[in-house]
N, C-alpha and C. Protein backbone atom coordinates (compact mmCIF):
# COMPACT_ATOMS: atom_id res chain seq x y z
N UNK A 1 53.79 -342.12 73.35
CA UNK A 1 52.68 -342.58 72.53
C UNK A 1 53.23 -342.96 71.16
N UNK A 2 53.00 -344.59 70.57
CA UNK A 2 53.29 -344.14 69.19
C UNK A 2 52.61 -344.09 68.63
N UNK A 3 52.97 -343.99 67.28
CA UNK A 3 52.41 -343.26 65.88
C UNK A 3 50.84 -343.74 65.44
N UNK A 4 50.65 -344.61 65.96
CA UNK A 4 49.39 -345.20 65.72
C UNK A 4 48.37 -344.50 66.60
N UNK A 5 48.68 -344.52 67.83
CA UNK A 5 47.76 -343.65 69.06
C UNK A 5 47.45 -342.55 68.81
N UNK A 6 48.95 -341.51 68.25
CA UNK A 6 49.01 -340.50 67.86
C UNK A 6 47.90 -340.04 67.12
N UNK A 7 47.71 -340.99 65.66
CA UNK A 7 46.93 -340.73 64.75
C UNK A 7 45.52 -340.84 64.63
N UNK A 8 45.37 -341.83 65.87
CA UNK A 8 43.72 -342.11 66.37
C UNK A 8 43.30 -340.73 67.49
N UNK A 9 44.30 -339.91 68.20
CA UNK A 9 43.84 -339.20 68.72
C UNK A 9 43.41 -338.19 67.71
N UNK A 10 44.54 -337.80 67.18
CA UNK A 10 43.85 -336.66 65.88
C UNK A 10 42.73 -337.16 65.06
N UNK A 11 42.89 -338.39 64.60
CA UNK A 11 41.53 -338.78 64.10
C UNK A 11 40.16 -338.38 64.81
N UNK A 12 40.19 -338.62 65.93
CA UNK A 12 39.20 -338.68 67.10
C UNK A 12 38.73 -336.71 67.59
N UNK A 13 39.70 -336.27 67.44
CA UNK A 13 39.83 -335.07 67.55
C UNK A 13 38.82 -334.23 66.48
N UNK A 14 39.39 -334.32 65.31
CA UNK A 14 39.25 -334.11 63.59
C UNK A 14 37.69 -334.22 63.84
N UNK A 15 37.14 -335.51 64.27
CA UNK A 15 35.95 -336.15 63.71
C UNK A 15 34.85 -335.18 64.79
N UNK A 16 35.38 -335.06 65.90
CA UNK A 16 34.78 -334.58 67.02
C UNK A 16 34.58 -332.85 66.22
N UNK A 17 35.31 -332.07 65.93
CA UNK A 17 35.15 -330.94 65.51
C UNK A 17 34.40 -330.63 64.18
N UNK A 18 34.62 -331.45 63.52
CA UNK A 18 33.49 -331.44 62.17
C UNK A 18 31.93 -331.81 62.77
N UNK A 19 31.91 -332.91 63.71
CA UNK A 19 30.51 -332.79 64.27
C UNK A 19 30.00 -331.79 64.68
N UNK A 20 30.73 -330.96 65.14
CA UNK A 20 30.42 -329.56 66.20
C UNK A 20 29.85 -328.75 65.33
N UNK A 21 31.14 -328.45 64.30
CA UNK A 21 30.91 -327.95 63.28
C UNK A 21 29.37 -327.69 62.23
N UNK A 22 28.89 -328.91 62.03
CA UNK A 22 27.99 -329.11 61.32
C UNK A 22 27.07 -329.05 62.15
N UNK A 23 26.22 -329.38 63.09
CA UNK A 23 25.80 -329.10 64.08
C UNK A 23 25.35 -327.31 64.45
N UNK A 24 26.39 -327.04 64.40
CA UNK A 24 25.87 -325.52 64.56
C UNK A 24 25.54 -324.73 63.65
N UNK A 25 25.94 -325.34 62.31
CA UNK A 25 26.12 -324.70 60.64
C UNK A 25 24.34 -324.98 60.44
N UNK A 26 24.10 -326.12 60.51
CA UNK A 26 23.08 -326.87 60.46
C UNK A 26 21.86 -326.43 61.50
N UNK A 27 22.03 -326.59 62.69
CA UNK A 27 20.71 -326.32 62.89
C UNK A 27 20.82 -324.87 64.46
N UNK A 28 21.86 -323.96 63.90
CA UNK A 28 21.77 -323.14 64.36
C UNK A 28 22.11 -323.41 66.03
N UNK A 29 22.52 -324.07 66.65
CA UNK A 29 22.96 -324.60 68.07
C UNK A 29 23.79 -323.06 68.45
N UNK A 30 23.58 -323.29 69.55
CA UNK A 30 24.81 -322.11 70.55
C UNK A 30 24.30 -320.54 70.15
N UNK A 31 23.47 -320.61 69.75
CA UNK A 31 23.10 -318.76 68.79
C UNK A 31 22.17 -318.49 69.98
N UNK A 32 22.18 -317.28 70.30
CA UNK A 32 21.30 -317.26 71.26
C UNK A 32 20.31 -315.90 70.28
N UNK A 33 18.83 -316.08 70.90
CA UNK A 33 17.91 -315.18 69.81
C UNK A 33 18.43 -313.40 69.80
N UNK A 34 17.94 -312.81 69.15
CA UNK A 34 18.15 -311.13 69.29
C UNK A 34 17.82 -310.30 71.04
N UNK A 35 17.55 -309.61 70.76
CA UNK A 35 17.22 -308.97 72.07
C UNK A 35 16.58 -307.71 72.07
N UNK A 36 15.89 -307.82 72.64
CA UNK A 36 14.24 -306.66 72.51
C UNK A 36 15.40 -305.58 71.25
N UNK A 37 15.98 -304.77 71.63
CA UNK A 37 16.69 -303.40 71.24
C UNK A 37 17.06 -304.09 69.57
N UNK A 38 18.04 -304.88 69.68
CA UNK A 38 18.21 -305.34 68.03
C UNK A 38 16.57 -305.98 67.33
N UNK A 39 15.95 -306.44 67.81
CA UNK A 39 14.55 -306.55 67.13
C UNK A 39 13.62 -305.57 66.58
N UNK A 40 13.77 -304.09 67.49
CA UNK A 40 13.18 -302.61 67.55
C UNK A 40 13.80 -302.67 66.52
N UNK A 41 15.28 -302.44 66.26
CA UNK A 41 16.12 -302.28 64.92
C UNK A 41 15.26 -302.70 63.88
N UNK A 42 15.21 -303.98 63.64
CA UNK A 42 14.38 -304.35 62.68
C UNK A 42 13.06 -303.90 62.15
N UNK A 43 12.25 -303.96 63.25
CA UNK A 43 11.29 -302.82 62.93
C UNK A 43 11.49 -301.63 62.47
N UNK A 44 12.06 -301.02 62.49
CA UNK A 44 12.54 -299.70 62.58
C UNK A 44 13.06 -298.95 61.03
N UNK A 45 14.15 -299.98 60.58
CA UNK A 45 14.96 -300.02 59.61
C UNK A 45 14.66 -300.67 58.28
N UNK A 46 13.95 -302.03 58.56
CA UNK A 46 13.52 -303.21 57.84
C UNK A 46 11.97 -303.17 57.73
N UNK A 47 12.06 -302.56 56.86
CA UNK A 47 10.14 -302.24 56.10
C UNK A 47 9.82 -304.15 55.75
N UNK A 48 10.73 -305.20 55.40
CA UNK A 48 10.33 -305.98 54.92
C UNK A 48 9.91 -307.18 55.76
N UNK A 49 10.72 -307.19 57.00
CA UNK A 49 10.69 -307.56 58.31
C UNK A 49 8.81 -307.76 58.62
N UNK A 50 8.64 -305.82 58.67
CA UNK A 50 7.16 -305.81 59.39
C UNK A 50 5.58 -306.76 58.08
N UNK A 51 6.37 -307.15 57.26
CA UNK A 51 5.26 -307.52 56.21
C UNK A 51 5.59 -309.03 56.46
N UNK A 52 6.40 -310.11 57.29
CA UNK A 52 6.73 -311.40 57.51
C UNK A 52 5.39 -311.97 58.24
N UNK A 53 5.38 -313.24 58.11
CA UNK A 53 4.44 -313.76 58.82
C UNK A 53 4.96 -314.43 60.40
N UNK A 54 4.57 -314.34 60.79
CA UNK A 54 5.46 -314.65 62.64
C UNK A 54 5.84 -315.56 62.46
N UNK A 55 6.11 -316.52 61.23
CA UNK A 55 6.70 -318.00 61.11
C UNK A 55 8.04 -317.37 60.12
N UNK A 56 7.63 -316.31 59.28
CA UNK A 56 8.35 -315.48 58.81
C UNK A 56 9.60 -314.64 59.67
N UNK A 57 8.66 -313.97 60.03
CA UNK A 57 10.26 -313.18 61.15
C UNK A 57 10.71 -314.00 62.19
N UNK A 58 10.19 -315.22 62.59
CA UNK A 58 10.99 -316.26 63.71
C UNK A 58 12.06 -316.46 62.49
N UNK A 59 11.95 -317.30 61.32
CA UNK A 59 13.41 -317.19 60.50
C UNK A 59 14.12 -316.30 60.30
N UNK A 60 13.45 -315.24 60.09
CA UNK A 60 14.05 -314.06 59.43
C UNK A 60 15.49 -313.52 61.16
N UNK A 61 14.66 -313.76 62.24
CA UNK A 61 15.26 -313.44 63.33
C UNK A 61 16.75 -314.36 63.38
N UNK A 62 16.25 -315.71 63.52
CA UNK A 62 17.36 -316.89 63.48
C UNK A 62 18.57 -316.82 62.28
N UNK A 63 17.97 -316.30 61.26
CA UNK A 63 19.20 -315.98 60.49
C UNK A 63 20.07 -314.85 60.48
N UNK A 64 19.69 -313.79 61.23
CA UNK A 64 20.18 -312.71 61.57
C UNK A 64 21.10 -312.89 62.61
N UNK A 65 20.25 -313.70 63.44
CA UNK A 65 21.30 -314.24 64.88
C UNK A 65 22.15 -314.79 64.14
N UNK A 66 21.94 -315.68 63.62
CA UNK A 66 23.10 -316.71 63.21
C UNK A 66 24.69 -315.75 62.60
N UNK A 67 23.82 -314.70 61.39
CA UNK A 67 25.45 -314.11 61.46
C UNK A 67 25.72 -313.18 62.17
N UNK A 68 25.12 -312.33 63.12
CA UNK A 68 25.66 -311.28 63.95
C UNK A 68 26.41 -312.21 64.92
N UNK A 69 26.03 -313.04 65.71
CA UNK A 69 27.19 -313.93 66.47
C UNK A 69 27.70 -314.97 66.11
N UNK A 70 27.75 -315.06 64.59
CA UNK A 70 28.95 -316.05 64.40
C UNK A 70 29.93 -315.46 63.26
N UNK A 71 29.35 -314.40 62.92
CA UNK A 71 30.38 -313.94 61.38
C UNK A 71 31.09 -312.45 62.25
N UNK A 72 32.27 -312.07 61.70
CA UNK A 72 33.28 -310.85 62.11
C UNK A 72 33.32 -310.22 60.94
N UNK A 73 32.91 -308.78 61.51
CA UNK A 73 33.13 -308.02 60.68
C UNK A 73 34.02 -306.81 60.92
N UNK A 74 34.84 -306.15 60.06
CA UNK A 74 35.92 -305.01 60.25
C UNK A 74 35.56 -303.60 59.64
N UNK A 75 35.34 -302.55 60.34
CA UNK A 75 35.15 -301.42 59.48
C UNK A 75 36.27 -301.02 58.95
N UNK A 76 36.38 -300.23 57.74
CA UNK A 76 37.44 -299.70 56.89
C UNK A 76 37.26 -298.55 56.62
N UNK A 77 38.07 -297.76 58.23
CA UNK A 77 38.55 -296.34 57.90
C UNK A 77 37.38 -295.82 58.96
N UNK A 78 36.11 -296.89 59.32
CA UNK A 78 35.19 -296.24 60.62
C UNK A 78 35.05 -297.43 61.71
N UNK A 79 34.09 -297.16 62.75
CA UNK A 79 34.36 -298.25 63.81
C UNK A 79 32.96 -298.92 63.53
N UNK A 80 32.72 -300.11 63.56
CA UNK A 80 31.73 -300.45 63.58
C UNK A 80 30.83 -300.35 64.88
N UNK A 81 29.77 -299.86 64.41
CA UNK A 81 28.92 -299.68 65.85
C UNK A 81 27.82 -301.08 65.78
N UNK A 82 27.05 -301.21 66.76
CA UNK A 82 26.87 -302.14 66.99
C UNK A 82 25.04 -302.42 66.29
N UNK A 83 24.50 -301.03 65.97
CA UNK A 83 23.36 -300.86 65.33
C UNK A 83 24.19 -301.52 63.74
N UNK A 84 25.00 -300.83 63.85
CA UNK A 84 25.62 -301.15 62.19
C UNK A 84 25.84 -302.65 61.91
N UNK A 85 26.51 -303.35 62.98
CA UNK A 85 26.45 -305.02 63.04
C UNK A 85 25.42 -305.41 62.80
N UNK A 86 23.90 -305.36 62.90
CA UNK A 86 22.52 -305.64 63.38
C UNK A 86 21.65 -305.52 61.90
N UNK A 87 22.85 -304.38 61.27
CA UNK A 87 21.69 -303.99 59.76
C UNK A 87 22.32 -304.82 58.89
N UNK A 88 23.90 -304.92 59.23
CA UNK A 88 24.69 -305.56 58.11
C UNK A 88 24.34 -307.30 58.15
N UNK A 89 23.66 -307.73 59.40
CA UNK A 89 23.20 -309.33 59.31
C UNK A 89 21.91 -309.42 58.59
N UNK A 90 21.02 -307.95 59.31
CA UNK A 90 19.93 -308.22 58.54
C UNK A 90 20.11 -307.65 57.18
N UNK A 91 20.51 -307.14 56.56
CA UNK A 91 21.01 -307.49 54.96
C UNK A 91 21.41 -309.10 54.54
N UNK A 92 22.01 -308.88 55.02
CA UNK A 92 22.24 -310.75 54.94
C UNK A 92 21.62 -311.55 54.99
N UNK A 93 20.38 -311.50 55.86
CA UNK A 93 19.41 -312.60 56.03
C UNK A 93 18.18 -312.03 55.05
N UNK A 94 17.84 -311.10 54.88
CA UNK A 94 17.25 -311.08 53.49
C UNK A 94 17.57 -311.48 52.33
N UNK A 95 19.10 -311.40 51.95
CA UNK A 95 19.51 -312.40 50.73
C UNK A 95 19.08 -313.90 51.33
N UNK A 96 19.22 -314.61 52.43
CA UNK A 96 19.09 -315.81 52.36
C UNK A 96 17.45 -316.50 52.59
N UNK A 97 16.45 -315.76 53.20
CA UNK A 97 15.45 -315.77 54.21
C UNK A 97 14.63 -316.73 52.77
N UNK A 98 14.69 -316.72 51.33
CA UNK A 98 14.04 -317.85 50.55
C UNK A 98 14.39 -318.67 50.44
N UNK A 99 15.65 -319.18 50.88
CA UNK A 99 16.31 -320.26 50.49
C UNK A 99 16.47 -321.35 51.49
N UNK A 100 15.76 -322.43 50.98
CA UNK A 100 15.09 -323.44 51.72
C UNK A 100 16.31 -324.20 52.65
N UNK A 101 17.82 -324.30 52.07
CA UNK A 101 18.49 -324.90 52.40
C UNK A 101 19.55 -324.18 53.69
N UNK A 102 18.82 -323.10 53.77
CA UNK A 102 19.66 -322.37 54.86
C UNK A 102 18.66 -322.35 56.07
């Protein structure tokens, strides 16, 4: 192959993965929703959760999904359990849950 082909494949490549990219950044693609047990969590844990309006906690849910299966997290010095994954997104999605652009 020469150098020209070369560079249209990576081009082609490049362009293909930033679509993906944005795409899933954007409108949440490939996330699949919570599941009865991490939702109980919310109830449970998240006093602010039960005061949402059901247009409310459908976001509040989707942003939670979004970082429990797409962000990694490492405990330091304990193991992360998996209730603990579930509180540490929904912390997270309460910082973001006003902000129009997320």
């Amino acid at each position: 192959m020469n150098e020209v082909g070369f560079l249209v494949v990576v081009g082609v490549v490049l362009a293909t993965a930033l679509a993906i990219r944005r795409l899933r950044k954007g409108r949440g693609l490939w996330v699949r929703g919570l599941t009865p047990w991490e939702r109980a969590l919310l109830v449970k844990y998240v006093p602010h959760y039960g005061r949402l309006s059901a247009a409310g906690k459908q976001r509040f849910e989707s942003i939670t999904a979004t970082f429990l299966h797409e962000k990694r997290w490492e405990g330091v010095g304990t193991e992360l359990e998996e209730e603990m994954r579930v509180m540490i997104a929904a912390s997270a999605a309460q910082l973001l849950l006003g902000r129009p652009e997320i």
